[in-house]
PDB file of C-alpha atoms in Angstrom:
ATOM      1  CA  MET A   1      37.067  15.221  -2.410  1.00  0.00           C
ATOM      2  CA  LYS A   2      33.589  15.381  -3.254  1.00  0.00           C
ATOM      3  CA  HIS A   3      31.758  12.024  -4.429  1.00  0.00           C
ATOM      4  CA  SER A   4      28.481  11.779  -5.990  1.00  0.00           C
ATOM      5  CA  LYS A   5      25.962  10.701  -3.426  1.00  0.00           C
ATOM      6  CA  VAL A   6      23.098   8.239  -3.805  1.00  0.00           C
ATOM      7  CA  GLY A   7      20.656  10.885  -3.205  1.00  0.00           C
ATOM      8  CA  SER A   8      21.769  12.672  -6.510  1.00  0.00           C
ATOM      9  CA  LEU A   9      20.463   9.445  -8.285  1.00  0.00           C
ATOM     10  CA  MET A  10      17.587   7.866  -6.522  1.00  0.00           C
ATOM     11  CA  VAL A  11      14.321   8.086  -7.751  1.00  0.00           C
ATOM     12  CA  GLY A  12      12.050  10.137  -5.061  1.00  0.00           C
ATOM     13  CA  GLU A  13       8.713   8.650  -6.065  1.00  0.00           C
ATOM     14  CA  VAL A  14       8.534   5.061  -5.008  1.00  0.00           C
ATOM     15  CA  VAL A  15       5.882   2.411  -5.604  1.00  0.00           C
ATOM     16  CA  SER A  16       5.575   0.422  -2.247  1.00  0.00           C
ATOM     17  CA  VAL A  17       3.167  -2.045  -0.527  1.00  0.00           C
ATOM     18  CA  VAL A  18       2.340  -2.602   3.097  1.00  0.00           C
ATOM     19  CA  PRO A  19       2.746  -6.118   4.794  1.00  0.00           C
ATOM     20  CA  SER A  20      -0.956  -6.886   4.512  1.00  0.00           C
ATOM     21  CA  THR A  21      -1.019  -6.280   0.591  1.00  0.00           C
ATOM     22  CA  PRO A  22      -2.253  -9.644  -1.146  1.00  0.00           C
ATOM     23  CA  PHE A  23      -0.054 -11.735  -3.443  1.00  0.00           C
ATOM     24  CA  LYS A  24      -1.953 -10.658  -6.757  1.00  0.00           C
ATOM     25  CA  GLU A  25      -1.750  -6.875  -5.860  1.00  0.00           C
ATOM     26  CA  VAL A  26       1.951  -7.261  -5.464  1.00  0.00           C
ATOM     27  CA  ALA A  27       2.293  -9.131  -8.907  1.00  0.00           C
ATOM     28  CA  LYS A  28       0.057  -6.284 -10.315  1.00  0.00           C
ATOM     29  CA  GLN A  29       2.204  -3.477  -9.121  1.00  0.00           C
ATOM     30  CA  LEU A  30       5.324  -5.087 -10.212  1.00  0.00           C
ATOM     31  CA  ALA A  31       3.840  -5.695 -13.715  1.00  0.00           C
ATOM     32  CA  GLU A  32       2.196  -2.294 -14.148  1.00  0.00           C
ATOM     33  CA  HIS A  33       5.355  -0.418 -13.163  1.00  0.00           C
ATOM     34  CA  ASP A  34       7.631  -2.851 -14.749  1.00  0.00           C
ATOM     35  CA  ILE A  35       9.997  -3.138 -11.777  1.00  0.00           C
ATOM     36  CA  SER A  36      11.304  -6.186 -10.158  1.00  0.00           C
ATOM     37  CA  GLY A  37      10.826  -5.466  -6.504  1.00  0.00           C
ATOM     38  CA  LEU A  38       8.774  -3.090  -3.947  1.00  0.00           C
ATOM     39  CA  PRO A  39       9.724  -2.128  -0.617  1.00  0.00           C
ATOM     40  CA  VAL A  40       7.405  -3.045   2.258  1.00  0.00           C
ATOM     41  CA  LEU A  41       6.590  -0.325   4.427  1.00  0.00           C
ATOM     42  CA  ASP A  42       5.119  -0.325   8.207  1.00  0.00           C
ATOM     43  CA  GLU A  43       2.520   2.245   9.354  1.00  0.00           C
ATOM     44  CA  ASP A  44       5.365   4.768   9.989  1.00  0.00           C
ATOM     45  CA  ASP A  45       6.802   4.480   6.299  1.00  0.00           C
ATOM     46  CA  ARG A  46       9.791   2.419   7.773  1.00  0.00           C
ATOM     47  CA  VAL A  47      11.180  -0.249   5.419  1.00  0.00           C
ATOM     48  CA  VAL A  48      10.613  -3.744   7.011  1.00  0.00           C
ATOM     49  CA  GLY A  49      11.269  -5.773   3.915  1.00  0.00           C
ATOM     50  CA  VAL A  50      11.384  -5.873   0.150  1.00  0.00           C
ATOM     51  CA  VAL A  51       9.399  -8.261  -2.059  1.00  0.00           C
ATOM     52  CA  SER A  52      10.471  -9.028  -5.435  1.00  0.00           C
ATOM     53  CA  GLU A  53       9.586 -11.259  -8.517  1.00  0.00           C
ATOM     54  CA  THR A  54      11.793 -13.953  -7.143  1.00  0.00           C
ATOM     55  CA  ASP A  55       9.813 -13.996  -4.066  1.00  0.00           C
ATOM     56  CA  LEU A  56       6.467 -14.385  -5.889  1.00  0.00           C
ATOM     57  CA  LEU A  57       7.944 -17.098  -8.103  1.00  0.00           C
ATOM     58  CA  ALA A  58       9.264 -19.123  -5.265  1.00  0.00           C
ATOM     59  CA  ARG A  59       6.107 -18.949  -3.535  1.00  0.00           C
ATOM     60  CA  GLN A  60       4.348 -20.045  -6.825  1.00  0.00           C
ATOM     61  CA  ALA A  61       6.832 -22.901  -7.460  1.00  0.00           C
ATOM     62  CA  ALA A  62       6.046 -23.961  -3.876  1.00  0.00           C
ATOM     63  CA  ALA A  63       2.303 -24.121  -4.547  1.00  0.00           C
ATOM     64  CA  GLY A  64       2.948 -27.010  -7.042  1.00  0.00           C
ATOM     65  CA  PRO A  65       2.243 -27.587 -10.680  1.00  0.00           C
ATOM     66  CA  GLY A  66      -0.962 -26.047 -11.975  1.00  0.00           C
ATOM     67  CA  ALA A  67      -1.826 -24.354  -8.512  1.00  0.00           C
ATOM     68  CA  GLY A  68      -2.765 -20.837  -8.922  1.00  0.00           C
ATOM     69  CA  PRO A  69      -2.423 -18.118  -6.267  1.00  0.00           C
ATOM     70  CA  ALA A  70      -6.102 -18.012  -5.698  1.00  0.00           C
ATOM     71  CA  VAL A  71      -6.849 -21.911  -5.298  1.00  0.00           C
ATOM     72  CA  HIS A  72      -3.859 -23.434  -3.471  1.00  0.00           C
ATOM     73  CA  ALA A  73      -5.201 -24.794  -0.102  1.00  0.00           C
ATOM     74  CA  SER A  74      -1.989 -24.306   1.639  1.00  0.00           C
ATOM     75  CA  TRP A  75      -2.307 -20.578   1.103  1.00  0.00           C
ATOM     76  CA  TYR A  76      -5.703 -20.461   3.476  1.00  0.00           C
ATOM     77  CA  GLY A  77      -6.309 -21.538   6.834  1.00  0.00           C
ATOM     78  CA  ALA A  78      -6.430 -25.204   8.211  1.00  0.00           C
ATOM     79  CA  GLY A  79      -9.702 -26.011   6.352  1.00  0.00           C
ATOM     80  CA  GLY A  80      -8.212 -24.651   3.139  1.00  0.00           C
ATOM     81  CA  SER A  81     -11.333 -22.438   2.633  1.00  0.00           C
ATOM     82  CA  PRO A  82     -10.758 -19.425   0.133  1.00  0.00           C
ATOM     83  CA  GLY A  83     -12.939 -17.570   2.593  1.00  0.00           C
ATOM     84  CA  ASP A  84     -10.440 -17.947   5.368  1.00  0.00           C
ATOM     85  CA  ASP A  85      -7.473 -15.616   4.395  1.00  0.00           C
ATOM     86  CA  ARG A  86      -5.423 -15.713   7.722  1.00  0.00           C
ATOM     87  CA  ASP A  87      -2.683 -17.553   6.047  1.00  0.00           C
ATOM     88  CA  ALA A  88      -3.100 -16.223   2.527  1.00  0.00           C
ATOM     89  CA  PRO A  89       0.158 -15.132   0.885  1.00  0.00           C
ATOM     90  CA  THR A  90       0.845 -11.234   1.321  1.00  0.00           C
ATOM     91  CA  ALA A  91       3.614  -8.906   0.897  1.00  0.00           C
ATOM     92  CA  GLY A  92       4.766  -9.529   4.635  1.00  0.00           C
ATOM     93  CA  ARG A  93       4.831 -13.205   4.326  1.00  0.00           C
ATOM     94  CA  LEU A  94       6.745 -13.102   0.979  1.00  0.00           C
ATOM     95  CA  MET A  95       9.174 -10.350   1.624  1.00  0.00           C
ATOM     96  CA  SER A  96      12.873 -10.765   2.174  1.00  0.00           C
ATOM     97  CA  ALA A  97      13.816  -9.204   5.502  1.00  0.00           C
ATOM     98  CA  PRO A  98      15.569  -7.236   6.775  1.00  0.00           C
ATOM     99  CA  ALA A  99      15.728  -5.158   3.714  1.00  0.00           C
ATOM    100  CA  VAL A 100      19.089  -4.097   2.220  1.00  0.00           C
ATOM    101  CA  THR A 101      19.180  -0.331   2.359  1.00  0.00           C
ATOM    102  CA  VAL A 102      21.223   2.623   1.777  1.00  0.00           C
ATOM    103  CA  HIS A 103      21.219   6.319   2.856  1.00  0.00           C
ATOM    104  CA  ALA A 104      20.990   9.372   0.634  1.00  0.00           C
ATOM    105  CA  GLU A 105      24.563  10.513   1.940  1.00  0.00           C
ATOM    106  CA  ASP A 106      26.157   7.186   1.181  1.00  0.00           C
ATOM    107  CA  THR A 107      28.549   7.433  -1.973  1.00  0.00           C
ATOM    108  CA  ILE A 108      27.529   5.604  -5.196  1.00  0.00           C
ATOM    109  CA  ALA A 109      30.642   3.634  -4.829  1.00  0.00           C
ATOM    110  CA  GLU A 110      29.348   2.290  -1.210  1.00  0.00           C
ATOM    111  CA  ALA A 111      25.899   1.635  -2.714  1.00  0.00           C
ATOM    112  CA  ALA A 112      27.458  -0.240  -5.767  1.00  0.00           C
ATOM    113  CA  ARG A 113      29.630  -2.420  -3.227  1.00  0.00           C
ATOM    114  CA  THR A 114      26.528  -3.027  -1.188  1.00  0.00           C
ATOM    115  CA  MET A 115      24.594  -4.408  -4.257  1.00  0.00           C
ATOM    116  CA  LEU A 116      27.260  -6.491  -5.518  1.00  0.00           C
ATOM    117  CA  ARG A 117      27.897  -7.981  -2.291  1.00  0.00           C
ATOM    118  CA  ARG A 118      24.301  -8.747  -1.380  1.00  0.00           C
ATOM    119  CA  GLY A 119      23.375  -9.615  -4.832  1.00  0.00           C
ATOM    120  CA  VAL A 120      20.407  -7.380  -5.252  1.00  0.00           C
ATOM    121  CA  GLU A 121      19.287  -5.140  -8.162  1.00  0.00           C
ATOM    122  CA  ARG A 122      17.676  -2.435  -6.187  1.00  0.00           C
ATOM    123  CA  MET A 123      17.816  -0.974  -2.871  1.00  0.00           C
ATOM    124  CA  PRO A 124      15.410   1.349  -0.756  1.00  0.00           C
ATOM    125  CA  VAL A 125      17.009   4.637   0.081  1.00  0.00           C
ATOM    126  CA  VAL A 126      16.041   5.502   3.862  1.00  0.00           C
ATOM    127  CA  ASP A 127      16.574   8.428   6.295  1.00  0.00           C
ATOM    128  CA  GLU A 128      18.195   8.283   9.662  1.00  0.00           C
ATOM    129  CA  GLU A 129      15.176   6.406  11.270  1.00  0.00           C
ATOM    130  CA  ASP A 130      14.562   3.992   8.270  1.00  0.00           C
ATOM    131  CA  ARG A 131      11.781   5.835   6.740  1.00  0.00           C
ATOM    132  CA  LEU A 132      11.624   5.513   2.841  1.00  0.00           C
ATOM    133  CA  VAL A 133      12.846   8.543   0.887  1.00  0.00           C
ATOM    134  CA  GLY A 134      13.550   6.935  -2.649  1.00  0.00           C
ATOM    135  CA  ILE A 135      14.917   3.900  -4.218  1.00  0.00           C
ATOM    136  CA  VAL A 136      18.294   3.319  -6.491  1.00  0.00           C
ATOM    137  CA  THR A 137      18.812   0.491  -8.985  1.00  0.00           C
ATOM    138  CA  ARG A 138      21.836  -0.844 -10.633  1.00  0.00           C
ATOM    139  CA  ARG A 139      21.113   1.380 -13.830  1.00  0.00           C
ATOM    140  CA  ASP A 140      20.968   4.296 -11.736  1.00  0.00           C
ATOM    141  CA  LEU A 141      24.403   3.571 -10.266  1.00  0.00           C
ATOM    142  CA  LEU A 142      26.061   2.917 -13.726  1.00  0.00           C
ATOM    143  CA  GLN A 143      24.782   6.308 -14.842  1.00  0.00           C
ATOM    144  CA  VAL A 144      28.084   7.602 -13.067  1.00  0.00           C
ATOM    145  CA  PHE A 145      30.347   6.138 -15.826  1.00  0.00           C
ATOM    146  CA  LEU A 146      28.315   8.139 -18.536  1.00  0.00           C
ATOM    147  CA  ARG A 147      30.295  11.157 -17.215  1.00  0.00           C
ATOM    148  CA  PRO A 148      32.012  13.312 -20.228  1.00  0.00           C
ATOM    149  CA  ASP A 149      35.797  12.725 -20.189  1.00  0.00           C
ATOM    150  CA  PRO A 150      36.684  16.379 -20.031  1.00  0.00           C
ATOM    151  CA  GLU A 151      34.353  16.564 -16.853  1.00  0.00           C
ATOM    152  CA  ILE A 152      36.528  13.739 -15.265  1.00  0.00           C
ATOM    153  CA  ARG A 153      39.887  15.459 -16.257  1.00  0.00           C
ATOM    154  CA  LEU A 154      38.761  18.777 -14.934  1.00  0.00           C
ATOM    155  CA  GLN A 155      37.957  17.238 -11.602  1.00  0.00           C
ATOM    156  CA  VAL A 156      41.013  15.405 -11.383  1.00  0.00           C
ATOM    157  CA  VAL A 157      43.146  18.493 -11.777  1.00  0.00           C
ATOM    158  CA  GLU A 158      40.947  20.692  -9.558  1.00  0.00           C
ATOM    159  CA  GLU A 159      40.261  18.311  -6.648  1.00  0.00           C
ATOM    160  CA  VAL A 160      43.295  15.856  -6.809  1.00  0.00           C
ATOM    161  CA  LEU A 161      46.267  18.049  -8.105  1.00  0.00           C
ATOM    162  CA  VAL A 162      45.491  21.337  -6.944  1.00  0.00           C
ATOM    163  CA  GLY A 163      42.950  20.543  -3.995  1.00  0.00           C
ATOM    164  CA  ALA A 164      44.548  17.357  -2.283  1.00  0.00           C
ATOM    165  CA  LEU A 165      48.084  17.442  -3.413  1.00  0.00           C
ATOM    166  CA  GLY A 166      48.595  21.369  -3.414  1.00  0.00           C
ATOM    167  CA  LEU A 167      50.287  21.230  -6.955  1.00  0.00           C
ATOM    168  CA  ALA A 168      49.984  23.287 -10.035  1.00  0.00           C
ATOM    169  CA  PRO A 169      47.165  22.444 -12.476  1.00  0.00           C
ATOM    170  CA  ASP A 170      49.832  21.710 -14.962  1.00  0.00           C
ATOM    171  CA  ALA A 171      52.176  19.793 -12.873  1.00  0.00           C
ATOM    172  CA  ILE A 172      51.609  16.739 -14.934  1.00  0.00           C
ATOM    173  CA  ASP A 173      49.717  15.830 -18.038  1.00  0.00           C
ATOM    174  CA  VAL A 174      46.203  14.188 -17.321  1.00  0.00           C
ATOM    175  CA  HIS A 175      44.434  12.523 -20.247  1.00  0.00           C
ATOM    176  CA  VAL A 176      40.923  11.085 -20.119  1.00  0.00           C
ATOM    177  CA  VAL A 177      39.350   8.848 -22.850  1.00  0.00           C
ATOM    178  CA  ASP A 178      36.334   6.864 -22.306  1.00  0.00           C
ATOM    179  CA  GLY A 179      36.946   7.068 -18.522  1.00  0.00           C
ATOM    180  CA  ARG A 180      40.397   5.924 -18.490  1.00  0.00           C
ATOM    181  CA  VAL A 181      42.778   8.238 -16.989  1.00  0.00           C
ATOM    182  CA  THR A 182      46.446   8.590 -18.148  1.00  0.00           C
ATOM    183  CA  LEU A 183      48.970  10.482 -15.734  1.00  0.00           C
ATOM    184  CA  GLU A 184      52.239  11.326 -17.169  1.00  0.00           C
ATOM    185  CA  GLY A 185      55.157  13.666 -15.943  1.00  0.00           C
ATOM    186  CA  ARG A 186      57.384  14.232 -12.917  1.00  0.00           C
ATOM    187  CA  LEU A 187      56.350  14.879  -9.262  1.00  0.00           C
ATOM    188  CA  GLU A 188      58.679  16.350  -6.507  1.00  0.00           C
ATOM    189  CA  ALA A 189      58.271  13.435  -4.076  1.00  0.00           C
ATOM    190  CA  ALA A 190      57.915   9.685  -4.712  1.00  0.00           C
ATOM    191  CA  GLY A 191      55.312   9.349  -2.131  1.00  0.00           C
ATOM    192  CA  GLN A 192      52.989  11.536  -4.237  1.00  0.00           C
ATOM    193  CA  ILE A 193      52.749   9.064  -6.998  1.00  0.00           C
ATOM    194  CA  PRO A 194      50.722   6.244  -5.255  1.00  0.00           C
ATOM    195  CA  LEU A 195      48.576   8.904  -3.579  1.00  0.00           C
ATOM    196  CA  LEU A 196      47.821  10.685  -6.703  1.00  0.00           C
ATOM    197  CA  VAL A 197      46.751   7.280  -8.341  1.00  0.00           C
ATOM    198  CA  LYS A 198      44.703   6.224  -5.362  1.00  0.00           C
ATOM    199  CA  LEU A 199      42.765   9.681  -5.587  1.00  0.00           C
ATOM    200  CA  THR A 200      42.342   9.442  -8.975  1.00  0.00           C
ATOM    201  CA  GLU A 201      41.018   5.795  -9.001  1.00  0.00           C
ATOM    202  CA  GLN A 202      38.361   7.002  -6.471  1.00  0.00           C
ATOM    203  CA  MET A 203      36.877   9.828  -8.760  1.00  0.00           C
ATOM    204  CA  ASP A 204      33.314   9.153 -10.118  1.00  0.00           C
ATOM    205  CA  GLY A 205      33.299   7.753 -13.437  1.00  0.00           C
ATOM    206  CA  VAL A 206      36.809   6.797 -13.574  1.00  0.00           C
ATOM    207  CA  VAL A 207      37.045   3.299 -15.240  1.00  0.00           C
ATOM    208  CA  ALA A 208      40.879   2.604 -15.145  1.00  0.00           C
ATOM    209  CA  VAL A 209      44.096   4.776 -14.232  1.00  0.00           C
ATOM    210  CA  SER A 210      47.302   4.177 -16.217  1.00  0.00           C
ATOM    211  CA  GLN A 211      50.340   6.259 -14.990  1.00  0.00           C
ATOM    212  CA  HIS A 212      53.718   7.000 -16.348  1.00  0.00           C
ATOM    213  CA  LEU A 213      55.340   9.245 -13.392  1.00  0.00           C
ATOM    214  CA  ALA A 214      58.693   9.699 -12.057  1.00  0.00           C
ATOM    215  CA  ALA A 215      59.717  11.338  -8.797  1.00  0.00           C
ATOM    216  CA  SER A 216      62.655  14.133  -8.619  1.00  0.00           C
ATOM    217  CA  SER A 217      63.323  13.403  -4.894  1.00  0.00           C
ATOM    218  CA  ASP A 218      64.842   9.870  -5.040  1.00  0.00           C
ATOM    219  CA  GLY A 219      66.200  10.249  -8.496  1.00  0.00           C
ATOM    220  CA  ALA A 220      63.933   7.242  -9.473  1.00  0.00           C
ATOM    221  CA  GLY A 221      63.031   6.601 -13.103  1.00  0.00           C
ATOM    222  CA  PRO A 222      59.657   6.493 -14.376  1.00  0.00           C
ATOM    223  CA  ARG A 223      57.088   4.176 -12.467  1.00  0.00           C
ATOM    224  CA  HIS A 224      54.775   2.420 -15.272  1.00  0.00           C
ATOM    225  CA  GLY A 225      51.485   0.897 -14.227  1.00  0.00           C
ATOM    226  CA  ARG A 226      47.932   0.456 -14.880  1.00  0.00           C
ATOM    227  CA  ARG A 227      45.297  -0.164 -12.468  1.00  0.00           C
ATOM    228  CA  GLU A 228      41.533  -1.137 -13.194  1.00  0.00           C
ATOM    229  CA  GLY A 229      38.868   0.827 -11.310  1.00  0.00           C
TER     230      GLY A 229
END
């Protein structure tokens, strides 16, 4: 079965910074573009980290009450002189590394699991050599759940019933309401029931699957159940 890929949802034009980008410029880019994080790239456009609002706020908090980013002595050299910026806060010093990234060919489900597991809201999309090709956010991934119910139903019929199980398109009744799929009817083999449910659950946009299915081969009665996606 085909699943939507990250590349179909990602934003291709990405605002980024380099390790030497100063604190204030990072903050300016975040504010101007109304985003919460920026990928940090090396000279070959490889993602070496991500600098976020959280990283900037943590640095600001560490500077102490009332100390602005331009005056706090710990952000300069040993002498604390604003003219010595060797230790000034930059994207490279503030960023979280290594960056949590995904590839354009990863499925949306894989990207969503990575986001939840790592606790991030956006991830750079990279190619095979870790070069930046786009960015994807939680909001982007949620778009998959906006698929129309008729589109989900058609895919369940064509790719699961017909394509994966080799059944007739009307072998069972498939109903979809607000992303919740209900499967009703009788199949030839009992083993087809869990496979049908599992494949349906994996479809993009499916929120939950309820099944009222029976199997002819073992004479079993209807097997009822409901599983959340």
